[in-house]
Amino acid sequence: LDGVFEEHKISICLTDWDKLKVEESDLILARLAHREWSSANLDEGTIEDIRRRCEIAVRRSFREAKCEVYGSRRSGLAHSQSDVDICALVDAPEVDVFQVALRTAYQEQELNDDVIDDLCLKLSSARSKQAYRVRTCLEKAGFNNVIAIPWARVPVVKATDVKSHLTLDVVVNNQCAVRNSQLLKRFAE
């Protein structure tokens, strides 16, 4: 790592680096990145505008939807060309039904491979449908290059913002990612 931060007038010798605990080295890197990249971040108003327009679009299909920024833009670790990660928090009764059914089958000890496979397939199908609905909303709202990737572990919709030309990754109900970004921001500060 010697010289990695040379352009930033920071030098860390490998022998010193090896002496650090993993947690300390992670914290140092996060703080260095936060200091360097936070100055390169776009105006907060631009990111808020993208979030707001995305939320308005998603509400066409999910009435009570709320969109939150997560990832590097939320944690402060973004650079000027970083994408904008957005989590659409929506009411999802079709997903909730399968999660409740899975929990109930587990509690009643009626779980077997066939039950698990059936419920997981239905849950995956419901999440894929949500991604397609979000894709349609973003297309109608004028975002460019909108594609749904429903087969991903966390189904995602990719798009490009017309005004800023930044790329967006929109996921549905991935609150864990939002909380992780908040935690990283606190670490870096």
mmCIF file of C-alpha atoms in Angstrom:
data_model
loop_
_atom_site.group_PDB
_atom_site.id
_atom_site.type_symbol
_atom_site.label_atom_id
_atom_site.label_comp_id
_atom_site.label_asym_id
_atom_site.label_seq_id
_atom_site.Cartn_x
_atom_site.Cartn_y
_atom_site.Cartn_z
ATOM 1 C CA LEU A 1 0.000 0.000 0.000
ATOM 2 C CA ASP A 2 3.036 2.234 0.116
ATOM 3 C CA GLY A 3 2.377 5.073 -2.285
ATOM 4 C CA VAL A 4 -1.313 4.287 -2.796
ATOM 5 C CA PHE A 5 -2.205 7.635 -1.315
ATOM 6 C CA GLU A 6 0.865 9.386 -2.752
ATOM 7 C CA GLU A 7 -1.231 11.841 -4.770
ATOM 8 C CA HIS A 8 -2.914 12.823 -1.507
ATOM 9 C CA LYS A 9 0.421 13.354 0.267
ATOM 10 C CA ILE A 10 -0.215 10.323 2.462
ATOM 11 C CA SER A 11 2.160 7.391 2.688
ATOM 12 C CA ILE A 12 1.537 4.241 4.671
ATOM 13 C CA CYS A 13 4.437 1.818 4.955
ATOM 14 C CA LEU A 14 3.507 -1.850 4.528
ATOM 15 C CA THR A 15 5.276 -2.827 7.728
ATOM 16 C CA ASP A 16 3.244 -0.266 9.686
ATOM 17 C CA TRP A 17 0.092 -1.366 7.911
ATOM 18 C CA ASP A 18 0.584 -4.991 8.958
ATOM 19 C CA LYS A 19 0.737 -3.939 12.609
ATOM 20 C CA LEU A 20 -2.713 -2.397 12.494
ATOM 21 C CA LYS A 21 -5.728 -4.405 13.499
ATOM 22 C CA VAL A 22 -8.227 -5.000 10.697
ATOM 23 C CA GLU A 23 -10.775 -2.709 12.326
ATOM 24 C CA GLU A 24 -8.253 0.131 12.620
ATOM 25 C CA SER A 25 -7.101 -0.156 9.012
ATOM 26 C CA ASP A 26 -10.703 -0.201 7.779
ATOM 27 C CA LEU A 27 -11.448 2.912 9.799
ATOM 28 C CA ILE A 28 -8.356 4.711 8.497
ATOM 29 C CA LEU A 29 -9.245 3.914 4.880
ATOM 30 C CA ALA A 30 -12.839 5.013 5.398
ATOM 31 C CA ARG A 31 -11.730 8.331 6.919
ATOM 32 C CA LEU A 32 -9.195 8.982 4.161
ATOM 33 C CA ALA A 33 -11.746 8.200 1.483
ATOM 34 C CA HIS A 34 -14.422 10.280 3.192
ATOM 35 C CA ARG A 35 -12.144 13.333 3.392
ATOM 36 C CA GLU A 36 -11.043 13.018 -0.227
ATOM 37 C CA TRP A 37 -14.328 12.071 -1.847
ATOM 38 C CA SER A 38 -16.769 14.144 0.148
ATOM 39 C CA SER A 39 -15.323 17.234 -1.503
ATOM 40 C CA ALA A 40 -15.932 15.618 -4.913
ATOM 41 C CA ASN A 41 -19.571 14.766 -4.207
ATOM 42 C CA LEU A 42 -22.249 16.423 -6.238
ATOM 43 C CA ASP A 43 -24.334 19.081 -4.683
ATOM 44 C CA GLU A 44 -26.663 17.426 -2.143
ATOM 45 C CA GLY A 45 -29.549 19.145 -3.937
ATOM 46 C CA THR A 46 -28.830 17.163 -7.112
ATOM 47 C CA ILE A 47 -28.957 13.831 -5.305
ATOM 48 C CA GLU A 48 -32.090 14.909 -3.417
ATOM 49 C CA ASP A 49 -33.718 15.919 -6.712
ATOM 50 C CA ILE A 50 -32.989 12.485 -8.192
ATOM 51 C CA ARG A 51 -34.356 10.782 -5.059
ATOM 52 C CA ARG A 52 -37.495 12.924 -5.095
ATOM 53 C CA ARG A 53 -38.214 12.331 -8.813
ATOM 54 C CA CYS A 54 -37.660 8.605 -8.333
ATOM 55 C CA GLU A 55 -40.072 8.604 -5.379
ATOM 56 C CA ILE A 56 -42.732 10.428 -7.393
ATOM 57 C CA ALA A 57 -42.298 7.906 -10.215
ATOM 58 C CA VAL A 58 -42.514 4.843 -7.959
ATOM 59 C CA ARG A 59 -45.644 6.217 -6.279
ATOM 60 C CA ARG A 60 -47.472 5.752 -9.588
ATOM 61 C CA SER A 61 -47.531 2.046 -8.836
ATOM 62 C CA PHE A 62 -46.964 1.922 -5.070
ATOM 63 C CA ARG A 63 -49.038 4.699 -3.446
ATOM 64 C CA GLU A 64 -47.223 4.992 -0.125
ATOM 65 C CA ALA A 65 -43.717 4.463 -1.508
ATOM 66 C CA LYS A 66 -40.780 6.272 0.009
ATOM 67 C CA CYS A 67 -37.343 6.350 -1.593
ATOM 68 C CA GLU A 68 -34.083 6.621 0.341
ATOM 69 C CA VAL A 69 -30.545 7.045 -0.919
ATOM 70 C CA TYR A 70 -28.046 4.452 0.298
ATOM 71 C CA GLY A 71 -24.584 3.284 -0.718
ATOM 72 C CA SER A 72 -21.639 5.598 -1.332
ATOM 73 C CA ARG A 73 -23.814 8.678 -1.825
ATOM 74 C CA ARG A 74 -25.348 8.128 1.624
ATOM 75 C CA SER A 75 -22.134 7.186 3.390
ATOM 76 C CA GLY A 76 -20.176 10.099 1.949
ATOM 77 C CA LEU A 77 -17.714 7.784 0.198
ATOM 78 C CA ALA A 78 -18.855 8.637 -3.332
ATOM 79 C CA HIS A 79 -16.751 10.289 -5.995
ATOM 80 C CA SER A 80 -18.161 12.555 -8.701
ATOM 81 C CA GLN A 81 -19.054 9.676 -11.047
ATOM 82 C CA SER A 82 -20.455 7.259 -8.454
ATOM 83 C CA ASP A 83 -23.894 5.899 -9.180
ATOM 84 C CA VAL A 84 -26.886 6.761 -7.031
ATOM 85 C CA ASP A 85 -28.256 3.806 -5.063
ATOM 86 C CA ILE A 86 -31.909 4.180 -4.151
ATOM 87 C CA CYS A 87 -34.071 1.914 -2.023
ATOM 88 C CA ALA A 88 -37.789 2.137 -2.759
ATOM 89 C CA LEU A 89 -39.672 1.296 0.422
ATOM 90 C CA VAL A 90 -43.080 0.023 -0.670
ATOM 91 C CA ASP A 91 -46.050 -1.757 0.778
ATOM 92 C CA ALA A 92 -45.621 -5.315 -0.471
ATOM 93 C CA PRO A 93 -48.491 -7.522 0.681
ATOM 94 C CA GLU A 94 -47.734 -10.153 -1.978
ATOM 95 C CA VAL A 95 -44.217 -10.596 -0.547
ATOM 96 C CA ASP A 96 -45.422 -10.457 3.051
ATOM 97 C CA VAL A 97 -47.839 -13.353 2.401
ATOM 98 C CA PHE A 98 -45.002 -15.674 1.396
ATOM 99 C CA GLN A 99 -42.750 -14.598 4.245
ATOM 100 C CA VAL A 100 -45.560 -15.241 6.744
ATOM 101 C CA ALA A 101 -46.299 -18.628 5.127
ATOM 102 C CA LEU A 102 -42.641 -19.615 5.384
ATOM 103 C CA ARG A 103 -42.464 -18.532 9.035
ATOM 104 C CA THR A 104 -45.703 -20.385 9.850
ATOM 105 C CA ALA A 105 -44.551 -23.586 8.157
ATOM 106 C CA TYR A 106 -41.290 -23.378 10.114
ATOM 107 C CA GLN A 107 -43.051 -22.825 13.448
ATOM 108 C CA GLU A 108 -45.444 -25.700 12.811
ATOM 109 C CA GLN A 109 -42.535 -27.908 11.784
ATOM 110 C CA GLU A 110 -44.095 -28.558 8.394
ATOM 111 C CA LEU A 111 -41.037 -27.527 6.471
ATOM 112 C CA ASN A 112 -39.672 -29.921 3.954
ATOM 113 C CA ASP A 113 -37.724 -29.351 0.765
ATOM 114 C CA ASP A 114 -40.851 -29.197 -1.399
ATOM 115 C CA VAL A 115 -42.557 -26.580 0.810
ATOM 116 C CA ILE A 116 -39.391 -24.479 1.019
ATOM 117 C CA ASP A 117 -38.782 -24.649 -2.751
ATOM 118 C CA ASP A 118 -42.389 -23.717 -3.524
ATOM 119 C CA LEU A 119 -42.467 -20.755 -1.122
ATOM 120 C CA CYS A 120 -39.053 -19.467 -2.207
ATOM 121 C CA LEU A 121 -40.052 -19.661 -5.870
ATOM 122 C CA LYS A 122 -43.239 -17.710 -5.175
ATOM 123 C CA LEU A 123 -41.351 -15.142 -3.086
ATOM 124 C CA SER A 124 -38.763 -14.705 -5.834
ATOM 125 C CA SER A 125 -41.524 -14.278 -8.399
ATOM 126 C CA ALA A 126 -43.236 -11.607 -6.278
ATOM 127 C CA ARG A 127 -39.959 -9.673 -5.887
ATOM 128 C CA SER A 128 -39.328 -9.902 -9.634
ATOM 129 C CA LYS A 129 -42.767 -8.447 -10.332
ATOM 130 C CA GLN A 130 -41.953 -5.524 -8.045
ATOM 131 C CA ALA A 131 -38.770 -4.840 -10.025
ATOM 132 C CA TYR A 132 -40.738 -4.824 -13.282
ATOM 133 C CA ARG A 133 -43.309 -2.440 -11.789
ATOM 134 C CA VAL A 134 -40.538 -0.071 -10.679
ATOM 135 C CA ARG A 135 -38.969 -0.301 -14.151
ATOM 136 C CA THR A 136 -42.267 0.729 -15.765
ATOM 137 C CA CYS A 137 -42.622 3.664 -13.359
ATOM 138 C CA LEU A 138 -39.116 4.954 -14.099
ATOM 139 C CA GLU A 139 -39.611 4.609 -17.861
ATOM 140 C CA LYS A 140 -42.836 6.627 -17.720
ATOM 141 C CA ALA A 141 -41.095 9.287 -15.609
ATOM 142 C CA GLY A 142 -38.495 9.837 -18.336
ATOM 143 C CA PHE A 143 -35.435 8.096 -16.915
ATOM 144 C CA ASN A 144 -33.202 6.645 -19.662
ATOM 145 C CA ASN A 145 -31.732 3.177 -20.252
ATOM 146 C CA VAL A 146 -34.121 1.578 -17.764
ATOM 147 C CA ILE A 147 -33.669 -2.164 -17.315
ATOM 148 C CA ALA A 148 -34.861 -4.549 -14.633
ATOM 149 C CA ILE A 149 -32.595 -7.318 -13.398
ATOM 150 C CA PRO A 150 -35.114 -9.464 -11.501
ATOM 151 C CA TRP A 151 -32.914 -12.560 -11.239
ATOM 152 C CA ALA A 152 -30.314 -10.817 -9.070
ATOM 153 C CA ARG A 153 -30.101 -11.868 -5.405
ATOM 154 C CA VAL A 154 -31.659 -8.492 -4.672
ATOM 155 C CA PRO A 155 -33.684 -7.580 -7.777
ATOM 156 C CA VAL A 156 -32.530 -4.222 -9.106
ATOM 157 C CA VAL A 157 -33.639 -1.692 -11.690
ATOM 158 C CA LYS A 158 -30.858 0.215 -13.439
ATOM 159 C CA ALA A 159 -31.488 3.583 -15.075
ATOM 160 C CA THR A 160 -29.819 6.826 -16.092
ATOM 161 C CA ASP A 161 -30.968 10.207 -14.836
ATOM 162 C CA VAL A 162 -31.674 12.561 -17.744
ATOM 163 C CA LYS A 163 -30.643 15.756 -15.924
ATOM 164 C CA SER A 164 -27.385 14.698 -14.231
ATOM 165 C CA HIS A 165 -26.506 11.728 -16.493
ATOM 166 C CA LEU A 166 -25.751 9.691 -13.369
ATOM 167 C CA THR A 167 -26.696 6.024 -13.259
ATOM 168 C CA LEU A 168 -29.168 4.774 -10.674
ATOM 169 C CA ASP A 169 -29.623 1.384 -9.065
ATOM 170 C CA VAL A 170 -33.078 1.076 -7.535
ATOM 171 C CA VAL A 171 -33.911 -1.829 -5.231
ATOM 172 C CA VAL A 172 -37.152 -2.531 -3.386
ATOM 173 C CA ASN A 173 -37.407 -2.864 0.401
ATOM 174 C CA ASN A 174 -33.712 -3.455 1.063
ATOM 175 C CA GLN A 175 -33.667 -1.607 4.386
ATOM 176 C CA CYS A 176 -30.529 -3.444 5.493
ATOM 177 C CA ALA A 177 -28.523 -1.629 2.794
ATOM 178 C CA VAL A 178 -29.843 1.742 3.982
ATOM 179 C CA ARG A 179 -28.829 0.994 7.584
ATOM 180 C CA ASN A 180 -25.399 -0.254 6.505
ATOM 181 C CA SER A 181 -24.769 2.990 4.623
ATOM 182 C CA GLN A 182 -25.719 5.024 7.674
ATOM 183 C CA LEU A 183 -23.284 2.972 9.758
ATOM 184 C CA LEU A 184 -20.446 3.506 7.258
ATOM 185 C CA LYS A 185 -21.110 7.245 7.278
ATOM 186 C CA ARG A 186 -20.793 7.329 11.077
ATOM 187 C CA PHE A 187 -17.556 5.308 10.887
ATOM 188 C CA ALA A 188 -16.046 7.695 8.353
ATOM 189 C CA GLU A 189 -16.894 10.871 10.243
#
